[in-house]
mmCIF file of C-alpha atoms in Angstrom:
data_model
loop_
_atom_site.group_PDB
_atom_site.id
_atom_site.type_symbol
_atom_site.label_atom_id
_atom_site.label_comp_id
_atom_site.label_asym_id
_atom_site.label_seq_id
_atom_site.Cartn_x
_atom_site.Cartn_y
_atom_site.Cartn_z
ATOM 1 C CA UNK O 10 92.065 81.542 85.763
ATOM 2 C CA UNK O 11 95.175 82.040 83.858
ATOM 3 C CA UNK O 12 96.583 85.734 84.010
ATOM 4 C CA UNK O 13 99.131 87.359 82.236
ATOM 5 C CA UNK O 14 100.780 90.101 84.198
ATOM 6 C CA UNK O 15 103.413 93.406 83.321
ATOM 7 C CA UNK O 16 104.139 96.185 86.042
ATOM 8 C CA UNK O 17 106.785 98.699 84.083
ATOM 9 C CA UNK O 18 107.732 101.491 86.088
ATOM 10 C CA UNK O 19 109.493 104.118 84.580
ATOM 11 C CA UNK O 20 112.054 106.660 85.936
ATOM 12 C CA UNK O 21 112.859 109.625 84.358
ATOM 13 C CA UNK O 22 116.105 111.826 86.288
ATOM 14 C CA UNK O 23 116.769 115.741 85.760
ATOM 15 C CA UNK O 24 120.969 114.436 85.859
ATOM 16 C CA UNK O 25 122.149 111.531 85.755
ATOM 17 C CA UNK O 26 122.011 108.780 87.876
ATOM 18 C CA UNK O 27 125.059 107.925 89.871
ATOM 19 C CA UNK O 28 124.607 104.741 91.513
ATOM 20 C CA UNK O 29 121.286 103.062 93.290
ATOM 21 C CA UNK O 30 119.955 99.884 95.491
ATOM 22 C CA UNK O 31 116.436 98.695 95.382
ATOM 23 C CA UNK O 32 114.693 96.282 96.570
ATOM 24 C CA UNK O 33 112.019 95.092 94.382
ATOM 25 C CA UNK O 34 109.108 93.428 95.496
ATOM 26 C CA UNK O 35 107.342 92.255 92.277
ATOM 27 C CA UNK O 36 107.555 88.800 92.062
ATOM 28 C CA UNK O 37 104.990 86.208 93.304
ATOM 29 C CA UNK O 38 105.001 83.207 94.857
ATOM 30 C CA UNK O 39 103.311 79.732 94.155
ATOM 31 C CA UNK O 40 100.644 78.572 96.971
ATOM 32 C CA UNK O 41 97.405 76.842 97.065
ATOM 33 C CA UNK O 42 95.487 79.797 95.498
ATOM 34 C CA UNK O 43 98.390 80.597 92.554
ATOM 35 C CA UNK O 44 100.637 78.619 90.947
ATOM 36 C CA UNK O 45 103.248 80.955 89.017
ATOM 37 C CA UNK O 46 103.917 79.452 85.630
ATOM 38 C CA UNK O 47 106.726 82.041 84.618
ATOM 39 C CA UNK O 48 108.020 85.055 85.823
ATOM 40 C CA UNK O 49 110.807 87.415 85.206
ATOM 41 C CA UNK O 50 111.906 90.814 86.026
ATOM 42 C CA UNK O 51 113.613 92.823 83.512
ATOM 43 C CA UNK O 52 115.997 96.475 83.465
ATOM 44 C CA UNK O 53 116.787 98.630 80.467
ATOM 45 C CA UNK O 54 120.184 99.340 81.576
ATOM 46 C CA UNK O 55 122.935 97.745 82.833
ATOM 47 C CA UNK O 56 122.612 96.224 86.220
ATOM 48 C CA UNK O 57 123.125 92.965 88.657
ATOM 49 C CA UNK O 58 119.457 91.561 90.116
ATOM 50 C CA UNK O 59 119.820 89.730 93.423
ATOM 51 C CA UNK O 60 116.832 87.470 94.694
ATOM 52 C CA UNK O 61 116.433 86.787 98.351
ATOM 53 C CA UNK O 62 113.578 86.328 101.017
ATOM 54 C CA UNK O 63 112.501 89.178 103.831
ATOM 55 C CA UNK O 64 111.503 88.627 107.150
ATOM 56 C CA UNK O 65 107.284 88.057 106.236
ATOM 57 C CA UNK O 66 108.960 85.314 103.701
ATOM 58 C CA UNK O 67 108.322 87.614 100.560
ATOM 59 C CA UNK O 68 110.364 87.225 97.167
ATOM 60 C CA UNK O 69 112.745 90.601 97.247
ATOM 61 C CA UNK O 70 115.079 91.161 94.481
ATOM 62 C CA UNK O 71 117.991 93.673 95.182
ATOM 63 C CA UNK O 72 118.745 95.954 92.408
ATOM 64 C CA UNK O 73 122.125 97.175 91.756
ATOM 65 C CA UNK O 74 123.061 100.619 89.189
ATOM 66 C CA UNK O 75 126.266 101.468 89.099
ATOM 67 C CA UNK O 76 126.594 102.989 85.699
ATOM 68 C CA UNK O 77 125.420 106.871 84.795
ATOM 69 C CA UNK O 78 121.623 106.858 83.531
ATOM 70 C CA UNK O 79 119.175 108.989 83.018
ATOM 71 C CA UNK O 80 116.238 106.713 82.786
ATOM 72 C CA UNK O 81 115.629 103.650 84.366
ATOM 73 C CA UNK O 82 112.807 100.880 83.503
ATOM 74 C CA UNK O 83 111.985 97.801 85.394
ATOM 75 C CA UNK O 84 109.050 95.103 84.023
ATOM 76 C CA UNK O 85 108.145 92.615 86.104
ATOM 77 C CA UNK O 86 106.147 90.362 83.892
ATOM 78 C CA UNK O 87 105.089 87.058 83.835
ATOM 79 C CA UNK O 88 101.777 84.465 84.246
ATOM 80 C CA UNK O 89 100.255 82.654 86.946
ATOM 81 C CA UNK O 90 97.108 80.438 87.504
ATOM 82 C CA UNK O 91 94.787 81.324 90.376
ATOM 83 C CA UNK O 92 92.093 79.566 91.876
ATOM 84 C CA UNK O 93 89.188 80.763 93.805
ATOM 85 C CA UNK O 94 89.180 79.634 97.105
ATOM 86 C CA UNK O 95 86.230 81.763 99.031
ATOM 87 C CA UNK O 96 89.469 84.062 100.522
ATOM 88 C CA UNK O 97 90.953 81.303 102.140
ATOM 89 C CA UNK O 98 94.776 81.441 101.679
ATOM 90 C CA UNK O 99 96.814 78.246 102.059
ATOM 91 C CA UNK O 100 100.139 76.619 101.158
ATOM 92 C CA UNK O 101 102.037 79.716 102.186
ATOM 93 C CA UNK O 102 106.269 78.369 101.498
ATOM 94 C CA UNK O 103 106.898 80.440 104.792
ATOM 95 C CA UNK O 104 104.716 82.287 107.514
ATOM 96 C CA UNK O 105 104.584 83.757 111.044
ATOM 97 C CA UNK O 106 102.666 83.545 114.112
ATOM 98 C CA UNK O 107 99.542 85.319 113.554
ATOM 99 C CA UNK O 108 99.943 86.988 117.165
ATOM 100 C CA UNK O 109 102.859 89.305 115.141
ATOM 101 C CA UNK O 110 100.470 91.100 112.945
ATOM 102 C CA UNK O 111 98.456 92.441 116.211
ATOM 103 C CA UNK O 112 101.398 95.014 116.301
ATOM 104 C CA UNK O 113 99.790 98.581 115.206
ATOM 105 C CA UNK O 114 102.250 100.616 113.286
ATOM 106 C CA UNK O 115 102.354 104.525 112.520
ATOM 107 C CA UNK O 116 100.401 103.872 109.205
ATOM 108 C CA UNK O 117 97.867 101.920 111.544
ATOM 109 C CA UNK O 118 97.208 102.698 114.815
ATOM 110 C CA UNK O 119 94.051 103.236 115.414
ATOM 111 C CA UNK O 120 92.643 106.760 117.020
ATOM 112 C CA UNK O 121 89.374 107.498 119.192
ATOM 113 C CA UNK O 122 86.950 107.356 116.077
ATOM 114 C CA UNK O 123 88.340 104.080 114.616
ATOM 115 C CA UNK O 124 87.994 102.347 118.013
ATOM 116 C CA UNK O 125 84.797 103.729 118.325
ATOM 117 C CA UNK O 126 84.234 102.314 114.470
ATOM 118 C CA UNK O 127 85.656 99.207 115.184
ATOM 119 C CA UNK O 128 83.205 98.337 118.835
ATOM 120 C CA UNK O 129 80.228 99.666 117.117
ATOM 121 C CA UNK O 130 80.699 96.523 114.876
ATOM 122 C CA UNK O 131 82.322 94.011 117.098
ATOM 123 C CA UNK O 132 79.390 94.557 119.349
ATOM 124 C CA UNK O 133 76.862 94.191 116.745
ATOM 125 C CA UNK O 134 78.574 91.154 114.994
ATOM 126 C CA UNK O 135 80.897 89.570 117.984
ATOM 127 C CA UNK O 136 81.398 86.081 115.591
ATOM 128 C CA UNK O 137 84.961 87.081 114.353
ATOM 129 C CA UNK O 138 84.118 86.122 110.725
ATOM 130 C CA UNK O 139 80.852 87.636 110.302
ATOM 131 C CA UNK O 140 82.619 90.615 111.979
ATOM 132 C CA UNK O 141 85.481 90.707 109.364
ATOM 133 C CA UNK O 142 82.681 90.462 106.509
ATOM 134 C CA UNK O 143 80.925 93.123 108.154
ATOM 135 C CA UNK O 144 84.001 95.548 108.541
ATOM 136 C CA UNK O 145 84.385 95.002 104.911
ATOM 137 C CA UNK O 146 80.975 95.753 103.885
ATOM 138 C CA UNK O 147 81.116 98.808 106.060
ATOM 139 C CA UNK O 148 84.537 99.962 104.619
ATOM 140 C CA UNK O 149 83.315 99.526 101.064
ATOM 141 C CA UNK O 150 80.280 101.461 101.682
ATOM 142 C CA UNK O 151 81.671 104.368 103.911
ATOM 143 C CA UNK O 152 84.433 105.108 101.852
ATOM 144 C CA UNK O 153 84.978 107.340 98.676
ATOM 145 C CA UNK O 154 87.328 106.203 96.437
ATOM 146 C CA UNK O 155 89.972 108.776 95.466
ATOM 147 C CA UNK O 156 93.403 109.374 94.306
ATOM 148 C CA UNK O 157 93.806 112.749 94.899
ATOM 149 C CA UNK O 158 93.148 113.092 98.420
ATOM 150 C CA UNK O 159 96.100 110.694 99.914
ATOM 151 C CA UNK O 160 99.494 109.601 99.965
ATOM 152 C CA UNK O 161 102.045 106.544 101.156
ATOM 153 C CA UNK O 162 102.105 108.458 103.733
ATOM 154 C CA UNK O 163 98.481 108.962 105.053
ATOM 155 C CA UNK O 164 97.521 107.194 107.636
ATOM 156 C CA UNK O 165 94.681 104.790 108.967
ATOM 157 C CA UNK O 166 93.637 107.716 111.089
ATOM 158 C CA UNK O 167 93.661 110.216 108.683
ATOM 159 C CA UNK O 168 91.755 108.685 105.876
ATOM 160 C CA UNK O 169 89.255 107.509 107.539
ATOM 161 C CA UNK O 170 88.690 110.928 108.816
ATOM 162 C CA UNK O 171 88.094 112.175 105.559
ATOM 163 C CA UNK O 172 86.702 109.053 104.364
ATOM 164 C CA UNK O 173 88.093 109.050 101.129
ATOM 165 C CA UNK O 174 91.308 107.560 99.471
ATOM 166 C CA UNK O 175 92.837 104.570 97.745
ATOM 167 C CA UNK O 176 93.330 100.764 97.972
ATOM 168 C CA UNK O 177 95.881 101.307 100.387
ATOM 169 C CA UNK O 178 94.114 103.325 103.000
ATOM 170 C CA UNK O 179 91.004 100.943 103.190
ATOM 171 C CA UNK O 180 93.439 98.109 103.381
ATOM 172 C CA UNK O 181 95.019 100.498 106.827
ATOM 173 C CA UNK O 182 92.084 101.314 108.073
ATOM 174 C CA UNK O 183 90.939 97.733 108.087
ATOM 175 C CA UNK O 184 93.755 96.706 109.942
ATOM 176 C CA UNK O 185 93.711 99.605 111.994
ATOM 177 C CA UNK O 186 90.211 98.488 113.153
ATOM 178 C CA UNK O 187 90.859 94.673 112.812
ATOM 179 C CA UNK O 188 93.671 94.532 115.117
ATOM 180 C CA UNK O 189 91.690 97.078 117.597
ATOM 181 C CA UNK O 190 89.472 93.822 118.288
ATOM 182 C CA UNK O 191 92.052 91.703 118.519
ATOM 183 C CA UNK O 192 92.204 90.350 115.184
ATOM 184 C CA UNK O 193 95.448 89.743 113.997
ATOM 185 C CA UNK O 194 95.321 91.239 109.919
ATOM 186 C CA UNK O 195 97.900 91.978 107.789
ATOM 187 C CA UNK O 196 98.544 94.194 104.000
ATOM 188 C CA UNK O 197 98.496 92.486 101.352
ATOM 189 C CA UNK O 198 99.997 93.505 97.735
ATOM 190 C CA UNK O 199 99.085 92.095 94.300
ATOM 191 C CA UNK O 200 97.318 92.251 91.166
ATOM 192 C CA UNK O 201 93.240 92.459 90.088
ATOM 193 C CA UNK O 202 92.269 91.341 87.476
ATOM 194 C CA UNK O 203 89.526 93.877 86.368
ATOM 195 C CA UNK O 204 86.550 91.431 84.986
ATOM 196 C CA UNK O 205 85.050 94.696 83.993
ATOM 197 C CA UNK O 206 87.825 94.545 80.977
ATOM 198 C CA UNK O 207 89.821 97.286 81.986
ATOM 199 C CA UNK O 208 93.549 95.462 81.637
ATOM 200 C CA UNK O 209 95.691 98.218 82.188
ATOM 201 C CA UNK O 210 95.930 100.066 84.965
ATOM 202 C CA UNK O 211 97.995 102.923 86.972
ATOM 203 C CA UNK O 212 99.374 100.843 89.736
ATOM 204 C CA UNK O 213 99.087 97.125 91.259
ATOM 205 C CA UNK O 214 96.016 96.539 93.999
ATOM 206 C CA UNK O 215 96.031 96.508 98.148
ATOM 207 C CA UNK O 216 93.994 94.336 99.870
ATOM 208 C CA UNK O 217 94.242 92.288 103.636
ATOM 209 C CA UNK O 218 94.590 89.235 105.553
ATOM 210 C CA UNK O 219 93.030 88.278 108.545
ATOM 211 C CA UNK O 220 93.574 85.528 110.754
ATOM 212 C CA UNK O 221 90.444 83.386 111.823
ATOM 213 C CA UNK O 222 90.955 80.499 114.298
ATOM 214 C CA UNK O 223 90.444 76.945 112.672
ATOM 215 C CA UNK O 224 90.390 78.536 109.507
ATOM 216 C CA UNK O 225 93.670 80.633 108.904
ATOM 217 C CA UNK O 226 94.392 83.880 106.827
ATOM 218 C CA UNK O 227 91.063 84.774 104.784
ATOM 219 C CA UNK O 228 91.848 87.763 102.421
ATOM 220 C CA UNK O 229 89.350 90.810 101.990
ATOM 221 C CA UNK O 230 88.972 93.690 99.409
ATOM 222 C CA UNK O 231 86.947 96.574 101.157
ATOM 223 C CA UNK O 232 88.251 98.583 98.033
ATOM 224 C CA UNK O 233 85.638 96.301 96.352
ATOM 225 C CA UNK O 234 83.659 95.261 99.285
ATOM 226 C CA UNK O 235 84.374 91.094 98.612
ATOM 227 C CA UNK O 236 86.776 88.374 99.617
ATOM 228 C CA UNK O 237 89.448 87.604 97.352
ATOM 229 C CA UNK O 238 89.268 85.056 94.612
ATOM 230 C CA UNK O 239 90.866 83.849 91.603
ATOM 231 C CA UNK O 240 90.991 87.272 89.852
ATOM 232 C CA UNK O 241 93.277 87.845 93.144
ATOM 233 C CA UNK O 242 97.530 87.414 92.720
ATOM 234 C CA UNK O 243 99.037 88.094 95.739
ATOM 235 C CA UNK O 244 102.751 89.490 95.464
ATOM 236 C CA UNK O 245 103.444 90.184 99.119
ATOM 237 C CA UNK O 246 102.768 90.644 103.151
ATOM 238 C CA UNK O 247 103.728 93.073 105.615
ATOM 239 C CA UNK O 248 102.411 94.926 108.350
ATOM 240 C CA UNK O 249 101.177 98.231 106.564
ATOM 241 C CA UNK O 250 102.549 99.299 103.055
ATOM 242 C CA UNK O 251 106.128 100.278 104.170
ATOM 243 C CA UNK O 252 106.424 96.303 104.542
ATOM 244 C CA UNK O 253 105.637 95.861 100.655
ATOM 245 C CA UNK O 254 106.341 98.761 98.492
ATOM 246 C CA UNK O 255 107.002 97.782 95.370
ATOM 247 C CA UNK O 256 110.254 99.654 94.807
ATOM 248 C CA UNK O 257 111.929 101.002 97.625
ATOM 249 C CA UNK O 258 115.888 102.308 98.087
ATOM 250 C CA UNK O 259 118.431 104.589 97.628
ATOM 251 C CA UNK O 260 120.696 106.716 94.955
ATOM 252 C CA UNK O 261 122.879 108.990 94.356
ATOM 253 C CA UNK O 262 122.806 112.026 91.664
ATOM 254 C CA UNK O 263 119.583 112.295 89.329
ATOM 255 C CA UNK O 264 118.382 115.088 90.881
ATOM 256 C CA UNK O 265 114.691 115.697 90.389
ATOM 257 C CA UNK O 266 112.743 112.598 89.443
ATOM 258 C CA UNK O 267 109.117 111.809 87.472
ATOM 259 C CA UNK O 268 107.647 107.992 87.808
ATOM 260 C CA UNK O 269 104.964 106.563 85.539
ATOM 261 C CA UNK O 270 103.867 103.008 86.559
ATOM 262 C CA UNK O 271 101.670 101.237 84.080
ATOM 263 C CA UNK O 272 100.224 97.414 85.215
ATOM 264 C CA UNK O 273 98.512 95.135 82.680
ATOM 265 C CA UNK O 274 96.489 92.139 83.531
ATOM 266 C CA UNK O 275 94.635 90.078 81.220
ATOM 267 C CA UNK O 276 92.906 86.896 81.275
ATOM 268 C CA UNK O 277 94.508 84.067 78.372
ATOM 269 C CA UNK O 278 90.670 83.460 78.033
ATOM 270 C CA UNK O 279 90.113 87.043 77.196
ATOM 271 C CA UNK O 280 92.832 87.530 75.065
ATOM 272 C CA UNK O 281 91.623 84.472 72.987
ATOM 273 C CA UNK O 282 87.925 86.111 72.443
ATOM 274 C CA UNK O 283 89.690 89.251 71.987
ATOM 275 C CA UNK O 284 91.593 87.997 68.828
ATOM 276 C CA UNK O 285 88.284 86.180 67.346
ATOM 277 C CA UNK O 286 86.094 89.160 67.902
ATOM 278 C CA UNK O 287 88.893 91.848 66.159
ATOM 279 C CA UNK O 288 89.917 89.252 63.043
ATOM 280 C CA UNK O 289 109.025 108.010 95.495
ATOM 281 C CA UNK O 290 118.055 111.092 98.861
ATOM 282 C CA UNK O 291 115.482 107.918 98.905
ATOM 283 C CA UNK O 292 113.214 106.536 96.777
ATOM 284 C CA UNK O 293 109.769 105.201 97.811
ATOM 285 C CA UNK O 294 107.415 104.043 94.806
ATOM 286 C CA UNK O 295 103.959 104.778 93.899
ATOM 287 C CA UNK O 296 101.178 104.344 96.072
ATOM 288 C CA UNK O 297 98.939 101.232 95.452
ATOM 289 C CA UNK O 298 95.216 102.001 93.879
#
């Protein structure tokens, strides 16, 4: 599938803006499941853009603002071809030992009732794959889907407790439970494309990665209750979402801040039928949905 792909996120400031670093993590990466045809990121003011790699091997571009603002825009936009390969994720340009991602993290570690979770299913499904399939079914069906009950800040723990929340805690609780049976798994961040039609949306998607011997990193959505496939773009890897926030850094001056983050994906086959038919001191982005 060919996707075309624009994450804007807006900053408005109460004074202006002094000076600020970010590090963006927007852009994707080409592997056996996406091939990026184009990509660019783009600020409304001006500023120097600095690409590099992070320890997981992600694309991070480091923002630099050195001029007075009182807005600030950033578009990452651009189009890549996916292919569906039943979750399977290959061709990686850079990777570490799965044994690293069995390291629980505040946003992760599991507490008495996620252990308990987690052995209820390992001992009903002990196969590590069918077990990962089943922890996803499980996830997708326990959970309540909700934006107004979490935070980047809410943990594995703490979601599942209340058993509702956003992309991002069923992607921590998976882990959370994953790696409490010894199953290395790692968070994922990206796009979905929504075959449902709905291109725009108000932030990019979560999902995870876990490893399987002889068959590598196979990536699950238990926002969605499925494997990823080719509506799928993965952006970046970490151990929880700290790892891969979008936009993370520091400023200085601005004072009080509001964000808006709007994130379009459409299909070029879409758009084609389309046209025949009509003739968060610091700064630590959005939470993922």
């Amino acid at each position: 599938m060919r996707l075309t792909i624009s994450h804007r996120t807006r900053f408005r400031f109460a004074r202006p803006l002094g000076d600020a670093i970010q590090m963006l993590r927007l852009t994707p990466l080409s592997c056996l499941n996406q091939t990026v045809l184009d990509w660019r990121i783009d600020v409304d003011c001006d500023a120097r853009l600095r690409e590099a790699r992070d320890g997981y091997g992600n694309c991070v571009t480091a923002l630099y603002v050195d001029q007075p603002v009182t807005t600030l825009t950033i578009t990452a936009q651009g189009q890549v071809v996916t292919e569906d390969r039943a979750g399977v994720v290959s061709g990686l340009s850079s990777d570490l030992p799965p044994g690293v991602f069995l390291r629980p993290t505040s946003l992760t570690v599991p507490d008495d009732a996620l252990r308990t979770f987690a052995d209820e299913i390992a001992g009903r499904v002990p196969a590590p794959l069918d077990r990962l399939h089943a922890l996803n079914a499980s996830l997708s069906e326990r959970m309540t889907y909700d934006v107004a009950t979490s935070s980047v800040s809410t943990t594995a723990a703490e979601a599942f407790a209340t058993g509702r929340g956003v992309c991002q805690d069923y992607a921590h609780i998976f882990i959370a439970a994953a790696r409490a049976g010894g199953i290395p798994a790692r968070y994922v961040s990206g796009h979905l494309y929504r075959r449902d039609g709905a291109g725009t949306q108000p932030a990019s998607h979560a999902w995870i990665e876990a490893w399987v011997e002889d068959l590598g990193w196979v990536a699950f959505d238990p926002t969605n209750g499925i494997c990823a496939d080719d509506a799928y773009v993965r952006i970046a890897s970490g151990l929880d979402f700290a790892d891969v926030s979008p936009i993370v850094g520091a400023r200085r001056g601005g004072g009080e801040e509001e964000l808006t983050v709007e994130v379009r994906v459409t299909s070029s086959a879409r758009s084609r039928q389309s046209q025949r038919q009509g003739s968060g001191g610091s700064w630590q982005q959005q939470s993922q949905g």
